[in-house]
């Protein structure tokens, strides 16, 4: 376990630009640092930073078995174009095995969704971090997104694998993200241009209407009757304490 002075390190990181923050994580943690990529546009930005730095660190992509084909295509595009070391992680059960075991499609109900997200997203990620003794996971959270993310530090602890999470664009606006991607001509998920600001599994993601919140299209089927419903899948411990 790396022993980091969080307060001092966060003060230092706050003064740095994104590439310096990514370089800090890679230099400090070496091959124990990974990037958790959702293939959304913040992930495109961070994968591009790995490319700029020539980092051969693992970039983790969790294939839930329910992704849009555009998501899988983008993963392959990044591997071809930038020669990144993208590692695809899988849940223990296929979608069919999971349905047989639980005798239902878990994602369809309020009670089943947390279990589905745990089995298909969080568990493969945490298992990999623990099994491979990884100590740092980069992510693309931003304070502007609100909820618990608004109060997060750039470097924080994730007790589920006894390591750290580093969010190098935590203090960035969406405009800054878009400007970076445009300037460096980085490919982004095509569904962002079709009113999908937030993209997860196909069966749990819809487009948003003008004026709707960014994450309104996630798990919309669980809010059809006006209930609050889930906002996050909890792959990011800071969003809700983890599951
Ligand atoms: S987003 Fe939906 S399908 Fe994907 S893991 Fe979570 S509940 Fe399951």
CSV table of C-alpha atoms in Angstrom, one decimal, residues 23-171:
chain,number,residue,atom,x,y,z
A,23,UNK,CA,1.9,11.9,-15.2
A,24,UNK,CA,2.0,12.2,-11.4
A,25,UNK,CA,-0.2,9.1,-11.0
A,26,UNK,CA,1.8,7.0,-13.4
A,27,UNK,CA,5.2,8.1,-12.1
A,28,UNK,CA,4.2,7.5,-8.4
A,29,UNK,CA,2.3,4.2,-8.8
A,30,UNK,CA,4.1,2.8,-11.9
A,31,UNK,CA,2.4,-0.2,-13.4
A,32,UNK,CA,0.1,-0.4,-10.3
A,33,UNK,CA,-1.9,2.5,-11.8
A,34,UNK,CA,-4.8,1.8,-14.2
A,35,UNK,CA,-7.4,3.9,-16.0
A,36,UNK,CA,-11.0,2.8,-15.6
A,37,UNK,CA,-12.6,3.7,-18.9
A,38,UNK,CA,-16.4,4.0,-19.6
A,39,UNK,CA,-15.7,4.9,-23.2
A,40,UNK,CA,-17.7,8.2,-22.6
A,41,UNK,CA,-16.0,11.4,-23.6
A,42,UNK,CA,-14.2,12.0,-20.4
A,43,UNK,CA,-12.7,8.6,-20.8
A,44,UNK,CA,-11.7,9.5,-24.4
A,45,UNK,CA,-9.8,12.5,-23.0
A,46,UNK,CA,-7.9,10.4,-20.3
A,47,UNK,CA,-7.1,7.6,-22.8
A,48,UNK,CA,-5.6,10.3,-25.0
A,49,UNK,CA,-3.5,11.5,-22.1
A,50,UNK,CA,-2.2,8.0,-21.7
A,51,UNK,CA,-1.3,8.0,-25.4
A,52,UNK,CA,0.5,11.4,-25.1
A,53,UNK,CA,2.5,10.1,-22.2
A,54,UNK,CA,3.3,6.8,-23.9
A,55,UNK,CA,1.8,5.0,-20.9
A,56,UNK,CA,1.5,1.2,-21.3
A,57,UNK,CA,-0.5,0.9,-18.1
A,58,UNK,CA,-3.7,-1.1,-18.2
A,59,UNK,CA,-6.9,0.7,-19.3
A,60,UNK,CA,-9.8,-1.3,-17.9
A,61,UNK,CA,-13.1,-1.6,-19.8
A,62,UNK,CA,-15.8,-3.6,-18.1
A,63,UNK,CA,-17.9,-5.4,-20.8
A,64,UNK,CA,-21.2,-5.9,-19.0
A,65,UNK,CA,-22.6,-7.8,-22.0
A,66,UNK,CA,-25.3,-5.1,-22.4
A,67,UNK,CA,-23.3,-2.3,-24.1
A,68,UNK,CA,-24.2,-0.4,-27.2
A,69,UNK,CA,-22.3,-1.8,-30.2
A,70,UNK,CA,-21.0,1.8,-30.6
A,71,UNK,CA,-19.3,1.5,-27.2
A,72,UNK,CA,-17.5,-1.7,-28.2
A,73,UNK,CA,-16.5,-0.1,-31.6
A,74,UNK,CA,-15.0,2.9,-29.8
A,75,UNK,CA,-12.9,0.6,-27.6
A,76,UNK,CA,-11.6,-1.1,-30.7
A,77,UNK,CA,-11.0,2.3,-32.4
A,78,UNK,CA,-8.8,3.4,-29.5
A,79,UNK,CA,-6.8,0.2,-29.5
A,80,UNK,CA,-6.2,0.5,-33.3
A,81,UNK,CA,-5.5,4.2,-33.4
A,82,UNK,CA,-3.5,4.8,-30.3
A,83,UNK,CA,-2.2,1.2,-29.5
A,84,UNK,CA,-3.3,1.5,-26.0
A,85,UNK,CA,-3.2,-1.4,-23.6
A,86,UNK,CA,-7.0,-1.8,-23.1
A,87,UNK,CA,-8.0,-4.7,-20.9
A,88,UNK,CA,-11.6,-5.9,-21.2
A,89,UNK,CA,-13.0,-7.3,-18.0
A,90,UNK,CA,-16.1,-9.6,-17.9
A,91,UNK,CA,-18.6,-10.5,-15.2
A,92,UNK,CA,-18.4,-14.1,-13.9
A,93,UNK,CA,-21.8,-14.9,-15.5
A,94,UNK,CA,-23.0,-14.3,-19.0
A,95,UNK,CA,-26.3,-12.4,-19.3
A,96,UNK,CA,-28.1,-15.7,-20.0
A,97,UNK,CA,-26.5,-17.5,-17.0
A,98,UNK,CA,-27.4,-14.5,-14.7
A,99,UNK,CA,-31.0,-14.6,-15.9
A,100,UNK,CA,-31.2,-18.3,-15.3
A,101,UNK,CA,-29.7,-18.0,-11.8
A,102,UNK,CA,-31.9,-15.1,-10.7
A,103,UNK,CA,-34.9,-16.2,-12.7
A,104,UNK,CA,-35.4,-12.7,-14.1
A,105,UNK,CA,-33.8,-9.8,-15.9
A,106,UNK,CA,-32.4,-8.0,-12.8
A,107,UNK,CA,-32.0,-4.7,-14.5
A,108,UNK,CA,-35.7,-4.4,-15.1
A,109,UNK,CA,-36.6,-3.9,-11.4
A,110,UNK,CA,-35.7,-1.4,-8.7
A,111,UNK,CA,-34.7,-4.3,-6.4
A,112,UNK,CA,-32.7,-6.1,-9.0
A,113,UNK,CA,-30.7,-3.2,-10.5
A,114,UNK,CA,-28.2,-2.8,-7.7
A,115,UNK,CA,-27.3,-6.5,-7.8
A,116,UNK,CA,-27.0,-6.4,-11.6
A,117,UNK,CA,-24.7,-3.4,-11.5
A,118,UNK,CA,-22.6,-5.0,-8.7
A,119,UNK,CA,-22.3,-8.3,-10.6
A,120,UNK,CA,-21.7,-6.8,-14.0
A,121,UNK,CA,-19.7,-3.6,-13.3
A,122,UNK,CA,-18.3,-3.2,-9.8
A,123,UNK,CA,-17.3,-6.8,-9.1
A,124,UNK,CA,-15.2,-7.4,-12.2
A,125,UNK,CA,-13.4,-4.1,-11.6
A,126,UNK,CA,-12.7,-4.6,-7.8
A,127,UNK,CA,-11.7,-8.3,-8.5
A,128,UNK,CA,-9.2,-7.2,-11.0
A,129,UNK,CA,-7.7,-4.4,-8.7
A,130,UNK,CA,-7.4,-6.9,-5.9
A,131,UNK,CA,-6.1,-9.9,-7.9
A,132,UNK,CA,-3.6,-7.8,-9.8
A,133,UNK,CA,-2.5,-5.8,-6.8
A,134,UNK,CA,-3.3,-2.5,-8.5
A,135,UNK,CA,-3.2,0.6,-6.2
A,136,UNK,CA,-4.5,3.5,-8.3
A,137,UNK,CA,-7.5,3.8,-10.6
A,138,UNK,CA,-7.8,7.0,-12.7
A,139,UNK,CA,-11.3,8.1,-13.5
A,140,UNK,CA,-13.2,10.9,-15.3
A,141,UNK,CA,-15.4,12.3,-12.5
A,142,UNK,CA,-16.1,16.0,-12.4
A,143,UNK,CA,-17.3,18.2,-9.5
A,144,UNK,CA,-19.6,20.0,-11.9
A,145,UNK,CA,-21.7,16.8,-12.1
A,146,UNK,CA,-23.0,17.4,-8.6
A,147,UNK,CA,-24.0,15.0,-5.8
A,148,UNK,CA,-21.1,13.5,-4.0
A,149,UNK,CA,-18.8,14.3,-6.9
A,150,UNK,CA,-19.1,18.0,-6.0
A,151,UNK,CA,-17.1,17.5,-2.8
A,152,UNK,CA,-14.5,15.0,-4.0
A,153,UNK,CA,-10.8,15.6,-3.9
A,154,UNK,CA,-8.7,14.9,-7.0
A,155,UNK,CA,-6.9,12.0,-5.1
A,156,UNK,CA,-9.1,10.0,-2.7
A,157,UNK,CA,-9.1,6.5,-1.1
A,158,UNK,CA,-11.1,3.5,-2.4
A,159,UNK,CA,-11.2,1.1,0.5
A,160,UNK,CA,-12.7,-1.7,-1.7
A,161,UNK,CA,-9.2,-2.5,-3.1
A,162,UNK,CA,-7.2,-0.6,-0.4
A,163,UNK,CA,-5.9,1.9,-2.9
A,164,UNK,CA,-6.6,5.3,-4.5
A,165,UNK,CA,-8.8,7.0,-7.1
A,166,UNK,CA,-7.4,9.9,-9.1
A,167,UNK,CA,-9.8,12.1,-11.1
A,168,UNK,CA,-7.5,14.4,-13.2
A,169,UNK,CA,-10.4,16.5,-14.6
A,170,UNK,CA,-12.3,16.8,-11.4
A,171,UNK,CA,-12.3,20.6,-11.6
